[in-house]
Amino acid sequence: MDSSTSEQPLVSAEVVEDEALVAAEIAQPQGEPCPSCGCPVEPDDKFCPACGTPHEVKVAEQAPPAEQTVKKYFHCKTCGANVAIDPQELSYVCPFCDSTYVVEYSPDVTGRQLPEFVIAFRVTPDQAMAKFREWIKGNAWYRPGDLHMAEIEDKLRGVYLPFWSFSMLAQSRWEGTIGEYYYVTETYTTQENGKTVTKTRRVQKTEWWPLAGKHHKYYSGYMISASKGLSQADAERIKPFSLLAAKRYAPYFLAGWAAEEYQMEIEEAKKICYEEFYRRERSNITQFLPGDTSRGLVVNTEFSFENSDLYLLPIYLLTYRYQDKVFRFLVNGQTGLIAGDKPVSWKRIWGAIGAGLAIVALIVIVIMIVNAASR
């Protein structure tokens, strides 16, 4: 054995095997060679690890993700249950311990705008139910006498309903004709006791003047129902809401209450708002005009400085059934203002009409008898 061979260290087979395993676990350099130094450059490296030459990173086309059911998860702090829920639900009650939780939507998941303001319930469910019982009993004569026995179809529910609120500046150019009244004395003749009599009377005349000008006003606070179940006409019946009491939206406001996501998009609501603010602007210009009257008013309005907010407003809903027809009762959950629909008793109405006709006929008969007796 020569000296060179004797100087080589002895390595056990066990050590060699361990080092081979470790080396196998280490990712070896791979990729395109660097154009400057030839060192392999990984596909995701922006620079060569050896010489620092910039390297173009090629983004691979990703296949569209497979469809999957999106879920929201929460951990119940009361009973410890982990529950998966449908993201379409805004509020949720734990099925194990009946604790109330609120799930806040993520715009990335739903593509929906989150509420910005909320007005909390001040009327309790018991108070709202008491209002219904009092209202259903307080009937006019033309309502059914047994209306208080109507069956409740859907129990009283407190729900936060979405409303769009808009504020904007209206700038208008208008033109029209204004009229100013003046009076003249006219002479006329008439017959009195077979004789011709000359009299005078005061007659109103109008002098018309063309006029044009500008008008501007800032309008705000008009609430448009974005709910599918509450029409704008029904919403007007339980307005107004005091917007001064509005709070910045926080999920805990919805705990224990149902909440509906808006069904009317903001652009559709804005068109309704334009019509309302134009109507108000035209009315204000009409009141602003000098003179006593006006005609032919033309108003051209442009809106600017537009601002919109999404509110959740507290409303109680109750439906009841009377003779196979369903009617609705509403309560403003902030102010307690109520509105509802009641059936009409046509029997009572026709009975009243018949009684009235009978009284008229009786009076006519009495008059005829008296006239006949006087002759």
CSV table of C-alpha atoms in Angstrom, one decimal:
chain,number,residue,atom,x,y,z
A,1,MET,CA,0.0,0.0,0.0
A,2,ASP,CA,1.5,3.4,-1.1
A,3,SER,CA,1.7,6.5,1.0
A,4,SER,CA,-1.1,8.3,-0.9
A,5,THR,CA,-3.4,5.5,-0.2
A,6,SER,CA,-2.5,5.3,3.5
A,7,GLU,CA,-3.2,9.0,4.0
A,8,GLN,CA,-6.8,8.9,2.9
A,9,PRO,CA,-9.2,8.9,6.0
A,10,LEU,CA,-11.3,5.9,6.7
A,11,VAL,CA,-15.1,6.6,6.4
A,12,SER,CA,-17.6,4.3,7.9
A,13,ALA,CA,-20.4,3.0,5.6
A,14,GLU,CA,-23.0,4.4,8.1
A,15,VAL,CA,-21.7,7.9,7.8
A,16,VAL,CA,-21.6,7.8,4.0
A,17,GLU,CA,-25.2,6.6,3.9
A,18,ASP,CA,-26.4,9.5,6.2
A,19,GLU,CA,-24.6,12.1,4.2
A,20,ALA,CA,-26.2,10.7,1.0
A,21,LEU,CA,-29.6,11.0,2.5
A,22,VAL,CA,-29.0,14.6,3.6
A,23,ALA,CA,-27.7,15.5,0.1
A,24,ALA,CA,-30.7,13.9,-1.5
A,25,GLU,CA,-33.0,16.1,0.6
A,26,ILE,CA,-31.3,19.4,-0.5
A,27,ALA,CA,-32.8,20.8,-3.6
A,28,GLN,CA,-30.1,20.9,-6.4
A,29,PRO,CA,-29.7,24.1,-8.5
A,30,GLN,CA,-31.8,23.9,-11.6
A,31,GLY,CA,-33.2,26.3,-14.3
A,32,GLU,CA,-31.9,28.2,-17.2
A,33,PRO,CA,-28.1,29.0,-17.2
A,34,CYS,CA,-27.2,32.6,-16.6
A,35,PRO,CA,-26.1,34.3,-19.8
A,36,SER,CA,-23.2,36.0,-18.0
A,37,CYS,CA,-21.7,33.3,-15.9
A,38,GLY,CA,-23.6,30.1,-16.7
A,39,CYS,CA,-24.9,29.5,-13.2
A,40,PRO,CA,-28.3,27.8,-13.1
A,41,VAL,CA,-31.0,30.3,-12.2
A,42,GLU,CA,-34.2,29.2,-10.6
A,43,PRO,CA,-37.4,30.1,-12.5
A,44,ASP,CA,-38.6,32.4,-9.7
A,45,ASP,CA,-35.3,34.1,-9.1
A,46,LYS,CA,-35.1,37.7,-10.3
A,47,PHE,CA,-31.3,37.8,-10.2
A,48,CYS,CA,-28.5,35.3,-10.8
A,49,PRO,CA,-27.3,33.9,-7.4
A,50,ALA,CA,-23.7,33.9,-8.6
A,51,CYS,CA,-23.2,37.2,-10.4
A,52,GLY,CA,-26.4,39.2,-9.8
A,53,THR,CA,-27.4,39.5,-13.5
A,54,PRO,CA,-31.1,40.4,-13.7
A,55,HIS,CA,-33.3,37.4,-14.8
A,56,GLU,CA,-36.7,37.6,-16.3
A,57,VAL,CA,-39.3,35.8,-14.3
A,58,LYS,CA,-41.9,34.0,-16.5
A,59,VAL,CA,-45.4,33.9,-14.9
A,60,ALA,CA,-47.0,30.6,-15.6
A,61,GLU,CA,-50.7,30.6,-16.6
A,62,GLN,CA,-52.8,29.4,-13.8
A,63,ALA,CA,-55.7,27.2,-14.4
A,64,PRO,CA,-59.1,28.6,-13.1
A,65,PRO,CA,-59.7,27.4,-9.6
A,66,ALA,CA,-62.2,24.6,-9.2
A,67,GLU,CA,-65.6,25.7,-8.0
A,68,GLN,CA,-66.1,25.3,-4.3
A,69,THR,CA,-68.7,26.2,-1.8
A,70,VAL,CA,-67.7,29.3,0.1
A,71,LYS,CA,-68.3,29.1,3.8
A,72,LYS,CA,-68.0,31.3,6.9
A,73,TYR,CA,-66.8,29.8,10.1
A,74,PHE,CA,-67.1,30.9,13.7
A,75,HIS,CA,-66.2,29.6,17.1
A,76,CYS,CA,-68.9,29.8,19.7
A,77,LYS,CA,-67.4,31.3,22.8
A,78,THR,CA,-70.3,30.1,24.9
A,79,CYS,CA,-70.3,26.3,24.2
A,80,GLY,CA,-67.1,25.9,22.2
A,81,ALA,CA,-68.7,24.6,19.0
A,82,ASN,CA,-67.1,25.3,15.6
A,83,VAL,CA,-69.8,26.0,13.1
A,84,ALA,CA,-69.7,26.5,9.3
A,85,ILE,CA,-72.5,28.8,8.0
A,86,ASP,CA,-73.7,30.1,4.7
A,87,PRO,CA,-72.2,33.5,3.9
A,88,GLN,CA,-75.6,34.7,2.7
A,89,GLU,CA,-76.6,35.1,6.4
A,90,LEU,CA,-75.8,38.3,8.2
A,91,SER,CA,-76.8,37.1,11.6
A,92,TYR,CA,-76.6,33.6,13.1
A,93,VAL,CA,-77.7,31.8,16.2
A,94,CYS,CA,-75.6,28.9,17.4
A,95,PRO,CA,-77.6,25.7,17.0
A,96,PHE,CA,-76.1,24.2,20.2
A,97,CYS,CA,-76.5,26.9,22.8
A,98,ASP,CA,-78.8,29.5,21.1
A,99,SER,CA,-76.1,32.2,21.4
A,100,THR,CA,-76.4,35.0,18.9
A,101,TYR,CA,-73.5,35.8,16.6
A,102,VAL,CA,-73.1,38.2,13.7
A,103,VAL,CA,-71.1,37.4,10.6
A,104,GLU,CA,-69.8,40.4,8.7
A,105,TYR,CA,-69.6,40.1,5.0
A,106,SER,CA,-66.3,40.3,3.2
A,107,PRO,CA,-66.6,42.4,0.0
A,108,ASP,CA,-64.1,40.0,-1.6
A,109,VAL,CA,-66.6,37.2,-1.2
A,110,THR,CA,-69.9,38.9,-1.9
A,111,GLY,CA,-68.9,41.9,-4.0
A,112,ARG,CA,-71.4,43.9,-1.9
A,113,GLN,CA,-70.9,47.2,-0.2
A,114,LEU,CA,-70.9,47.0,3.6
A,115,PRO,CA,-73.3,49.2,5.5
A,116,GLU,CA,-71.8,52.5,6.6
A,117,PHE,CA,-74.4,53.6,9.2
A,118,VAL,CA,-77.0,51.9,11.4
A,119,ILE,CA,-79.8,53.3,13.6
A,120,ALA,CA,-80.4,51.0,16.6
A,121,PHE,CA,-83.8,49.7,17.7
A,122,ARG,CA,-85.4,51.9,20.5
A,123,VAL,CA,-88.8,50.2,20.4
A,124,THR,CA,-88.9,46.8,22.0
A,125,PRO,CA,-90.7,43.8,20.5
A,126,ASP,CA,-93.2,43.9,23.3
A,127,GLN,CA,-93.9,47.6,22.7
A,128,ALA,CA,-94.3,47.0,18.9
A,129,MET,CA,-96.7,44.1,19.6
A,130,ALA,CA,-98.8,46.3,21.9
A,131,LYS,CA,-99.0,48.9,19.2
A,132,PHE,CA,-100.3,46.2,16.8
A,133,ARG,CA,-103.0,45.0,19.3
A,134,GLU,CA,-104.2,48.5,19.9
A,135,TRP,CA,-104.2,49.3,16.2
A,136,ILE,CA,-106.1,46.2,15.1
A,137,LYS,CA,-108.8,47.0,17.7
A,138,GLY,CA,-109.2,50.7,16.8
A,139,ASN,CA,-111.4,50.3,13.7
A,140,ALA,CA,-113.6,52.8,11.9
A,141,TRP,CA,-117.2,51.9,11.3
A,142,TYR,CA,-116.4,50.7,7.7
A,143,ARG,CA,-114.0,48.0,9.0
A,144,PRO,CA,-115.1,44.5,9.9
A,145,GLY,CA,-116.3,44.2,13.5
A,146,ASP,CA,-114.4,40.9,14.1
A,147,LEU,CA,-111.1,42.2,12.7
A,148,HIS,CA,-109.5,41.9,16.2
A,149,MET,CA,-109.8,38.1,15.8
A,150,ALA,CA,-107.6,38.0,12.7
A,151,GLU,CA,-104.9,35.4,12.7
A,152,ILE,CA,-101.3,36.4,12.7
A,153,GLU,CA,-99.7,34.9,9.6
A,154,ASP,CA,-96.1,35.7,10.3
A,155,LYS,CA,-95.1,36.7,13.8
A,156,LEU,CA,-93.7,40.2,14.6
A,157,ARG,CA,-90.1,40.4,13.4
A,158,GLY,CA,-87.6,43.1,14.0
A,159,VAL,CA,-85.3,43.5,11.0
A,160,TYR,CA,-82.7,45.9,9.8
A,161,LEU,CA,-83.6,46.9,6.3
A,162,PRO,CA,-81.1,48.6,3.8
A,163,PHE,CA,-81.6,52.1,2.7
A,164,TRP,CA,-79.6,54.3,0.3
A,165,SER,CA,-79.2,57.9,1.4
A,166,PHE,CA,-78.1,60.6,-1.1
A,167,SER,CA,-76.9,64.1,-0.7
A,168,MET,CA,-76.1,66.4,-3.7
A,169,LEU,CA,-76.1,70.0,-4.9
A,170,ALA,CA,-78.8,71.0,-7.4
A,171,GLN,CA,-77.9,73.9,-9.7
A,172,SER,CA,-80.7,75.0,-12.0
A,173,ARG,CA,-81.5,77.5,-14.8
A,174,TRP,CA,-85.1,78.4,-15.1
A,175,GLU,CA,-87.4,80.5,-17.3
A,176,GLY,CA,-91.1,81.2,-17.3
A,177,THR,CA,-93.7,83.8,-17.1
A,178,ILE,CA,-94.8,85.4,-13.8
A,179,GLY,CA,-98.1,87.2,-13.2
A,180,GLU,CA,-99.1,90.1,-11.0
A,181,TYR,CA,-102.7,90.7,-10.0
A,182,TYR,CA,-104.4,94.0,-10.3
A,183,TYR,CA,-108.0,95.0,-10.0
A,184,VAL,CA,-110.4,97.1,-12.0
A,185,THR,CA,-113.9,98.3,-11.4
A,186,GLU,CA,-116.5,97.2,-14.1
A,187,THR,CA,-120.0,98.4,-14.6
A,188,TYR,CA,-122.7,95.9,-15.5
A,189,THR,CA,-126.5,95.7,-15.6
A,190,THR,CA,-128.8,93.1,-14.1
A,191,GLN,CA,-132.6,92.5,-13.6
A,192,GLU,CA,-134.0,92.9,-10.1
A,193,ASN,CA,-137.8,92.7,-9.5
A,194,GLY,CA,-138.4,93.2,-13.2
A,195,LYS,CA,-136.3,96.3,-13.4
A,196,THR,CA,-132.9,96.9,-15.0
A,197,VAL,CA,-130.4,97.9,-12.4
A,198,THR,CA,-126.8,99.2,-13.0
A,199,LYS,CA,-124.1,97.9,-10.6
A,200,THR,CA,-120.3,97.9,-10.3
A,201,ARG,CA,-118.0,95.0,-9.4
A,202,ARG,CA,-114.3,94.6,-8.7
A,203,VAL,CA,-112.6,92.3,-11.2
A,204,GLN,CA,-109.2,90.6,-10.9
A,205,LYS,CA,-106.8,90.9,-13.9
A,206,THR,CA,-103.3,89.5,-14.4
A,207,GLU,CA,-100.3,91.2,-16.0
A,208,TRP,CA,-97.7,88.8,-17.3
A,209,TRP,CA,-93.9,89.3,-17.4
A,210,PRO,CA,-91.2,86.9,-18.8
A,211,LEU,CA,-88.5,86.1,-16.4
A,212,ALA,CA,-85.4,83.8,-16.1
A,213,GLY,CA,-82.8,83.2,-13.6
A,214,LYS,CA,-80.7,80.7,-11.6
A,215,HIS,CA,-81.3,78.7,-8.4
A,216,HIS,CA,-79.2,76.3,-6.3
A,217,LYS,CA,-79.8,74.3,-3.2
A,218,TYR,CA,-78.1,71.4,-1.4
A,219,TYR,CA,-80.4,68.4,-0.7
A,220,SER,CA,-79.7,65.6,1.7
A,221,GLY,CA,-81.1,62.9,3.8
A,222,TYR,CA,-83.5,61.3,1.3
A,223,MET,CA,-83.8,57.6,2.2
A,224,ILE,CA,-84.5,55.1,-0.6
A,225,SER,CA,-85.6,51.6,0.3
A,226,ALA,CA,-83.1,49.0,-1.1
A,227,SER,CA,-85.2,46.1,0.3
A,228,LYS,CA,-87.0,43.7,-2.0
A,229,GLY,CA,-89.7,43.2,0.6
A,230,LEU,CA,-90.4,46.9,1.5
A,231,SER,CA,-91.5,49.2,-1.3
A,232,GLN,CA,-90.7,52.9,-1.4
A,233,ALA,CA,-94.3,53.7,-0.9
A,234,ASP,CA,-94.5,51.6,2.3
A,235,ALA,CA,-91.2,53.1,3.5
A,236,GLU,CA,-92.7,56.6,3.1
A,237,ARG,CA,-95.5,55.6,5.5
A,238,ILE,CA,-93.2,55.1,8.5
A,239,LYS,CA,-90.7,57.9,7.8
A,240,PRO,CA,-89.0,59.9,9.0
A,241,PHE,CA,-86.0,58.4,10.8
A,242,SER,CA,-83.8,60.7,12.9
A,243,LEU,CA,-80.4,60.5,11.1
A,244,LEU,CA,-78.8,62.3,14.0
A,245,ALA,CA,-79.0,59.1,16.0
A,246,ALA,CA,-77.1,57.1,13.3
A,247,LYS,CA,-73.9,55.3,14.4
A,248,ARG,CA,-71.1,54.0,12.4
A,249,TYR,CA,-71.9,50.4,11.4
A,250,ALA,CA,-70.5,47.7,13.6
A,251,PRO,CA,-71.5,44.0,13.5
A,252,TYR,CA,-72.7,43.9,17.1
A,253,PHE,CA,-75.7,46.1,16.2
A,254,LEU,CA,-77.2,43.2,14.4
A,255,ALA,CA,-76.9,40.6,17.2
A,256,GLY,CA,-80.3,39.1,17.8
A,257,TRP,CA,-81.9,40.8,14.8
A,258,ALA,CA,-82.5,39.7,11.2
A,259,ALA,CA,-80.8,41.9,8.6
A,260,GLU,CA,-81.4,42.0,4.8
A,261,GLU,CA,-78.8,42.7,2.3
A,262,TYR,CA,-79.6,45.5,-0.2
A,263,GLN,CA,-81.4,44.3,-3.4
A,264,MET,CA,-81.5,47.6,-5.2
A,265,GLU,CA,-78.1,48.7,-6.7
A,266,ILE,CA,-76.9,52.2,-6.0
A,267,GLU,CA,-77.3,53.3,-9.6
A,268,GLU,CA,-80.9,52.4,-9.7
A,269,ALA,CA,-81.5,54.1,-6.4
A,270,LYS,CA,-79.7,57.2,-7.7
A,271,LYS,CA,-82.2,57.6,-10.5
A,272,ILE,CA,-85.1,57.6,-8.0
A,273,CYS,CA,-83.2,60.2,-6.0
A,274,TYR,CA,-82.7,62.4,-9.1
A,275,GLU,CA,-86.4,62.4,-9.7
A,276,GLU,CA,-87.2,63.3,-6.1
A,277,PHE,CA,-84.6,66.1,-5.8
A,278,TYR,CA,-85.7,67.5,-9.2
A,279,ARG,CA,-89.3,67.6,-7.9
A,280,ARG,CA,-88.1,69.4,-4.8
A,281,GLU,CA,-86.0,71.8,-6.8
A,282,ARG,CA,-88.9,72.7,-9.1
A,283,SER,CA,-91.2,73.2,-6.1
A,284,ASN,CA,-88.6,75.5,-4.4
A,285,ILE,CA,-88.2,77.5,-7.6
A,286,THR,CA,-91.9,77.9,-8.0
A,287,GLN,CA,-92.1,79.3,-4.4
A,288,PHE,CA,-89.1,81.4,-5.0
A,289,LEU,CA,-90.6,83.2,-8.1
A,290,PRO,CA,-91.8,86.8,-7.5
A,291,GLY,CA,-95.3,87.8,-8.4
A,292,ASP,CA,-98.6,86.3,-7.6
A,293,THR,CA,-98.7,83.4,-10.0
A,294,SER,CA,-96.6,81.8,-12.8
A,295,ARG,CA,-97.0,79.7,-15.9
A,296,GLY,CA,-94.8,77.9,-18.5
A,297,LEU,CA,-92.0,77.2,-16.0
A,298,VAL,CA,-89.0,75.3,-17.5
A,299,VAL,CA,-86.3,74.1,-15.2
A,300,ASN,CA,-83.0,72.6,-16.3
A,301,THR,CA,-81.1,71.1,-13.3
A,302,GLU,CA,-77.6,69.6,-13.0
A,303,PHE,CA,-76.5,67.7,-9.9
A,304,SER,CA,-73.0,67.7,-8.5
A,305,PHE,CA,-71.0,67.0,-5.3
A,306,GLU,CA,-72.9,63.7,-5.0
A,307,ASN,CA,-72.5,61.6,-1.9
A,308,SER,CA,-74.2,58.3,-0.9
A,309,ASP,CA,-74.4,56.2,2.2
A,310,LEU,CA,-75.8,52.8,2.9
A,311,TYR,CA,-77.9,52.7,6.1
A,312,LEU,CA,-79.5,49.9,8.0
A,313,LEU,CA,-82.8,51.1,9.6
A,314,PRO,CA,-84.8,49.3,12.3
A,315,ILE,CA,-88.3,48.2,11.2
A,316,TYR,CA,-90.8,45.7,12.7
A,317,LEU,CA,-92.8,43.7,10.2
A,318,LEU,CA,-96.0,41.7,10.9
A,319,THR,CA,-98.4,40.0,8.5
A,320,TYR,CA,-101.9,38.9,9.5
A,321,ARG,CA,-104.7,37.0,7.7
A,322,TYR,CA,-108.3,37.9,7.5
A,323,GLN,CA,-110.7,35.8,5.4
A,324,ASP,CA,-107.9,34.3,3.3
A,325,LYS,CA,-106.3,37.7,2.6
A,326,VAL,CA,-102.9,38.7,4.0
A,327,PHE,CA,-102.3,42.2,5.3
A,328,ARG,CA,-99.1,43.9,6.6
A,329,PHE,CA,-98.4,46.0,9.7
A,330,LEU,CA,-95.2,48.1,10.0
A,331,VAL,CA,-93.5,49.8,13.0
A,332,ASN,CA,-90.7,52.3,12.8
A,333,GLY,CA,-88.2,50.7,15.2
A,334,GLN,CA,-86.7,54.0,16.2
A,335,THR,CA,-89.7,56.4,16.5
A,336,GLY,CA,-92.6,54.0,17.0
A,337,LEU,CA,-94.5,55.4,14.0
A,338,ILE,CA,-97.0,52.8,12.7
A,339,ALA,CA,-98.6,52.0,9.4
A,340,GLY,CA,-100.7,49.1,8.2
A,341,ASP,CA,-103.4,47.9,5.9
A,342,LYS,CA,-106.9,46.8,7.0
A,343,PRO,CA,-109.7,45.2,5.1
A,344,VAL,CA,-112.9,47.0,4.3
A,345,SER,CA,-116.4,45.7,5.3
A,346,TRP,CA,-118.5,46.3,2.1
A,347,LYS,CA,-121.5,45.0,4.0
A,348,ARG,CA,-121.3,47.9,6.4
A,349,ILE,CA,-120.6,50.4,3.6
A,350,TRP,CA,-123.6,49.2,1.5
A,351,GLY,CA,-125.7,49.1,4.6
A,352,ALA,CA,-124.8,52.7,5.4
A,353,ILE,CA,-125.5,53.7,1.8
A,354,GLY,CA,-128.9,52.0,2.0
A,355,ALA,CA,-129.7,53.6,5.3
A,356,GLY,CA,-128.8,57.0,3.9
A,357,LEU,CA,-131.0,56.5,0.8
A,358,ALA,CA,-133.8,55.4,3.1
A,359,ILE,CA,-133.5,58.5,5.1
A,360,VAL,CA,-133.5,60.7,2.0
A,361,ALA,CA,-136.5,58.9,0.7
A,362,LEU,CA,-138.3,59.4,4.0
A,363,ILE,CA,-137.6,63.1,4.0
A,364,VAL,CA,-138.9,63.4,0.4
A,365,ILE,CA,-142.1,61.6,1.4
A,366,VAL,CA,-142.6,63.8,4.4
A,367,ILE,CA,-142.1,66.9,2.3
A,368,MET,CA,-144.6,65.7,-0.2
A,369,ILE,CA,-147.2,64.9,2.5
A,370,VAL,CA,-146.7,68.4,4.0
A,371,ASN,CA,-147.1,70.1,0.6
A,372,ALA,CA,-150.2,68.1,-0.1
A,373,ALA,CA,-151.7,68.9,3.2
A,374,SER,CA,-151.1,72.7,2.8
A,375,ARG,CA,-153.0,72.7,-0.4
